[in-house]
């Protein structure tokens, strides 16, 4: 466990930042009166997500790997950060949809139905806690692995000796 201390720390930081972002989205009205902007504006979080992975892998390289890191070391570190995020994802979804923005599913279902994107039945099924638990876990895994692979390319550094 000590070996993964940095990864656990950054996985927790990622999850905390994601929860703060959810509160920000709600404050901006993207979960309510301006819900039509939600999909587009939520993509901004990708900048923060990549930034956190960059900071995490630089932390690993500079503070735990004596300033040098191979791509595979960076990728493995990113993978473990991703695993922490995946494990915390259901809790983050519960907090998001019970405390931060409990009306999100109703609002999103109504918007999807009224705009003709989905039938009422499909919207109710898609915009539900069960669906988002599955989507967030799978999404965290897939996007985390891809992000880890890409960020590891840019944070690798050969030993200067």
mmCIF file of C-alpha atoms in Angstrom:
data_model
loop_
_atom_site.group_PDB
_atom_site.id
_atom_site.type_symbol
_atom_site.label_atom_id
_atom_site.label_comp_id
_atom_site.label_asym_id
_atom_site.label_seq_id
_atom_site.Cartn_x
_atom_site.Cartn_y
_atom_site.Cartn_z
ATOM 1 C CA UNK A 1 0.000 0.000 0.000
ATOM 2 C CA UNK A 2 2.892 2.334 0.735
ATOM 3 C CA UNK A 3 4.079 1.785 -2.830
ATOM 4 C CA UNK A 4 0.785 3.199 -4.149
ATOM 5 C CA UNK A 5 0.563 6.133 -1.726
ATOM 6 C CA UNK A 6 1.017 8.735 -4.484
ATOM 7 C CA UNK A 7 -1.552 7.068 -6.738
ATOM 8 C CA UNK A 8 -4.112 6.842 -3.932
ATOM 9 C CA UNK A 9 -3.521 10.515 -3.075
ATOM 10 C CA UNK A 10 -4.009 11.652 -6.684
ATOM 11 C CA UNK A 11 -7.026 9.401 -7.230
ATOM 12 C CA UNK A 12 -8.636 11.035 -4.188
ATOM 13 C CA UNK A 13 -7.665 14.500 -5.441
ATOM 14 C CA UNK A 14 -9.174 13.703 -8.838
ATOM 15 C CA UNK A 15 -12.432 12.593 -7.233
ATOM 16 C CA UNK A 16 -12.565 15.669 -4.979
ATOM 17 C CA UNK A 17 -11.982 17.994 -7.948
ATOM 18 C CA UNK A 18 -14.688 16.173 -9.878
ATOM 19 C CA UNK A 19 -17.152 16.736 -7.019
ATOM 20 C CA UNK A 20 -16.196 20.415 -6.885
ATOM 21 C CA UNK A 21 -16.755 20.583 -10.657
ATOM 22 C CA UNK A 22 -20.223 19.040 -10.230
ATOM 23 C CA UNK A 23 -21.080 21.732 -7.670
ATOM 24 C CA UNK A 24 -19.750 24.366 -10.097
ATOM 25 C CA UNK A 25 -21.897 22.947 -12.919
ATOM 26 C CA UNK A 26 -24.943 23.175 -10.693
ATOM 27 C CA UNK A 27 -24.139 26.745 -9.665
ATOM 28 C CA UNK A 28 -23.757 27.694 -13.334
ATOM 29 C CA UNK A 29 -27.257 26.364 -13.989
ATOM 30 C CA UNK A 30 -26.094 23.520 -16.234
ATOM 31 C CA UNK A 31 -28.105 21.059 -14.148
ATOM 32 C CA UNK A 32 -31.251 23.188 -14.187
ATOM 33 C CA UNK A 33 -32.337 26.301 -16.033
ATOM 34 C CA UNK A 34 -29.490 26.086 -18.581
ATOM 35 C CA UNK A 35 -29.415 22.312 -18.865
ATOM 36 C CA UNK A 36 -29.215 22.513 -22.661
ATOM 37 C CA UNK A 37 -25.598 23.652 -22.176
ATOM 38 C CA UNK A 38 -24.696 20.746 -19.899
ATOM 39 C CA UNK A 39 -23.182 18.360 -22.459
ATOM 40 C CA UNK A 40 -20.959 20.997 -24.055
ATOM 41 C CA UNK A 41 -19.877 22.699 -20.837
ATOM 42 C CA UNK A 42 -19.131 19.409 -19.076
ATOM 43 C CA UNK A 43 -16.384 18.775 -21.609
ATOM 44 C CA UNK A 44 -14.366 21.567 -19.988
ATOM 45 C CA UNK A 45 -13.668 19.172 -17.118
ATOM 46 C CA UNK A 46 -11.379 17.218 -19.457
ATOM 47 C CA UNK A 47 -8.814 20.024 -19.105
ATOM 48 C CA UNK A 48 -8.828 19.599 -15.331
ATOM 49 C CA UNK A 49 -8.729 15.796 -15.622
ATOM 50 C CA UNK A 50 -5.655 15.830 -17.864
ATOM 51 C CA UNK A 51 -4.054 18.482 -15.664
ATOM 52 C CA UNK A 52 -4.485 16.315 -12.578
ATOM 53 C CA UNK A 53 -2.905 13.333 -14.329
ATOM 54 C CA UNK A 54 0.025 15.517 -15.442
ATOM 55 C CA UNK A 55 0.578 16.797 -11.896
ATOM 56 C CA UNK A 56 0.239 13.271 -10.514
ATOM 57 C CA UNK A 57 2.782 11.732 -12.884
ATOM 58 C CA UNK A 58 5.198 14.628 -12.351
ATOM 59 C CA UNK A 59 4.812 14.090 -8.596
ATOM 60 C CA UNK A 60 5.550 10.396 -9.036
ATOM 61 C CA UNK A 61 8.552 11.061 -11.282
ATOM 62 C CA UNK A 62 10.091 13.865 -9.250
ATOM 63 C CA UNK A 63 9.363 12.700 -5.710
ATOM 64 C CA UNK A 64 9.395 8.917 -5.950
ATOM 65 C CA UNK A 65 11.441 7.936 -8.990
ATOM 66 C CA UNK A 66 14.479 10.201 -8.510
ATOM 67 C CA UNK A 67 13.513 12.522 -11.352
ATOM 68 C CA UNK A 68 13.428 9.921 -14.110
ATOM 69 C CA UNK A 69 10.532 7.863 -15.358
ATOM 70 C CA UNK A 70 9.943 5.548 -18.290
ATOM 71 C CA UNK A 71 6.701 5.542 -20.227
ATOM 72 C CA UNK A 72 5.742 2.225 -18.660
ATOM 73 C CA UNK A 73 6.362 3.536 -15.130
ATOM 74 C CA UNK A 74 4.202 6.557 -15.894
ATOM 75 C CA UNK A 75 1.491 4.439 -17.450
ATOM 76 C CA UNK A 76 1.409 2.031 -14.500
ATOM 77 C CA UNK A 77 1.199 4.939 -12.071
ATOM 78 C CA UNK A 78 -1.638 6.458 -14.121
ATOM 79 C CA UNK A 79 -3.350 3.074 -14.250
ATOM 80 C CA UNK A 80 -3.376 2.852 -10.452
ATOM 81 C CA UNK A 81 -4.687 6.415 -10.168
ATOM 82 C CA UNK A 82 -7.436 5.326 -12.546
ATOM 83 C CA UNK A 83 -8.218 2.297 -10.382
ATOM 84 C CA UNK A 84 -8.636 4.561 -7.337
ATOM 85 C CA UNK A 85 -10.956 6.835 -9.346
ATOM 86 C CA UNK A 86 -12.930 3.794 -10.545
ATOM 87 C CA UNK A 87 -13.353 2.529 -6.980
ATOM 88 C CA UNK A 88 -14.430 5.985 -5.758
ATOM 89 C CA UNK A 89 -16.689 6.630 -8.745
ATOM 90 C CA UNK A 90 -19.873 5.077 -7.287
ATOM 91 C CA UNK A 91 -19.470 7.109 -4.097
ATOM 92 C CA UNK A 92 -18.886 10.268 -6.147
ATOM 93 C CA UNK A 93 -22.058 9.579 -8.150
ATOM 94 C CA UNK A 94 -24.063 9.021 -4.975
ATOM 95 C CA UNK A 95 -22.789 12.293 -3.491
ATOM 96 C CA UNK A 96 -23.383 14.145 -6.739
ATOM 97 C CA UNK A 97 -26.943 12.961 -7.255
ATOM 98 C CA UNK A 98 -28.159 12.896 -3.657
ATOM 99 C CA UNK A 99 -26.448 15.969 -2.178
ATOM 100 C CA UNK A 100 -24.948 18.258 -4.841
ATOM 101 C CA UNK A 101 -27.668 18.083 -7.484
ATOM 102 C CA UNK A 102 -30.562 15.807 -6.523
ATOM 103 C CA UNK A 103 -32.822 17.111 -9.330
ATOM 104 C CA UNK A 104 -30.331 16.404 -12.130
ATOM 105 C CA UNK A 105 -31.945 13.199 -13.395
ATOM 106 C CA UNK A 106 -35.444 14.687 -13.430
ATOM 107 C CA UNK A 107 -34.194 17.839 -15.170
ATOM 108 C CA UNK A 108 -32.150 15.941 -17.735
ATOM 109 C CA UNK A 109 -34.966 13.481 -18.455
ATOM 110 C CA UNK A 110 -37.421 16.342 -18.965
ATOM 111 C CA UNK A 111 -34.992 18.177 -21.252
ATOM 112 C CA UNK A 112 -34.223 15.068 -23.325
ATOM 113 C CA UNK A 113 -37.934 14.336 -23.695
ATOM 114 C CA UNK A 114 -39.051 17.906 -24.446
ATOM 115 C CA UNK A 115 -36.271 18.424 -26.996
ATOM 116 C CA UNK A 116 -37.220 15.209 -28.787
ATOM 117 C CA UNK A 117 -33.879 13.486 -28.178
ATOM 118 C CA UNK A 118 -35.436 10.547 -26.317
ATOM 119 C CA UNK A 119 -38.753 9.065 -25.402
ATOM 120 C CA UNK A 120 -39.850 9.595 -21.802
ATOM 121 C CA UNK A 121 -39.192 5.907 -21.056
ATOM 122 C CA UNK A 122 -35.687 5.938 -22.589
ATOM 123 C CA UNK A 123 -34.792 9.196 -20.838
ATOM 124 C CA UNK A 124 -35.963 7.859 -17.473
ATOM 125 C CA UNK A 125 -33.849 4.752 -17.962
ATOM 126 C CA UNK A 126 -30.756 6.552 -19.227
ATOM 127 C CA UNK A 127 -30.825 9.416 -16.707
ATOM 128 C CA UNK A 128 -30.898 7.314 -13.564
ATOM 129 C CA UNK A 129 -28.503 6.563 -10.750
ATOM 130 C CA UNK A 130 -28.101 2.963 -11.881
ATOM 131 C CA UNK A 131 -27.214 4.033 -15.417
ATOM 132 C CA UNK A 132 -24.805 6.732 -14.231
ATOM 133 C CA UNK A 133 -23.099 4.327 -11.815
ATOM 134 C CA UNK A 134 -22.357 2.044 -14.761
ATOM 135 C CA UNK A 135 -21.420 4.888 -17.126
ATOM 136 C CA UNK A 136 -19.142 6.624 -14.630
ATOM 137 C CA UNK A 137 -17.297 3.452 -13.690
ATOM 138 C CA UNK A 138 -16.771 2.357 -17.300
ATOM 139 C CA UNK A 139 -15.972 5.893 -18.411
ATOM 140 C CA UNK A 140 -13.458 6.400 -15.612
ATOM 141 C CA UNK A 141 -11.727 3.159 -16.546
ATOM 142 C CA UNK A 142 -11.574 3.771 -20.297
ATOM 143 C CA UNK A 143 -10.718 7.475 -20.181
ATOM 144 C CA UNK A 144 -8.278 6.999 -17.315
ATOM 145 C CA UNK A 145 -6.316 4.351 -19.199
ATOM 146 C CA UNK A 146 -6.183 6.474 -22.363
ATOM 147 C CA UNK A 147 -5.213 9.577 -20.383
ATOM 148 C CA UNK A 148 -2.519 7.618 -18.523
ATOM 149 C CA UNK A 149 -1.030 6.348 -21.767
ATOM 150 C CA UNK A 150 -0.919 9.803 -23.346
ATOM 151 C CA UNK A 151 0.255 11.745 -20.292
ATOM 152 C CA UNK A 152 2.997 9.162 -19.670
ATOM 153 C CA UNK A 153 4.462 10.062 -23.082
ATOM 154 C CA UNK A 154 4.904 13.671 -22.041
ATOM 155 C CA UNK A 155 6.041 13.090 -18.454
ATOM 156 C CA UNK A 156 8.662 10.428 -19.122
ATOM 157 C CA UNK A 157 12.227 11.547 -18.528
ATOM 158 C CA UNK A 158 15.496 9.716 -18.915
ATOM 159 C CA UNK A 159 18.017 9.533 -16.121
ATOM 160 C CA UNK A 160 20.436 12.452 -16.512
ATOM 161 C CA UNK A 161 23.503 10.384 -15.585
#
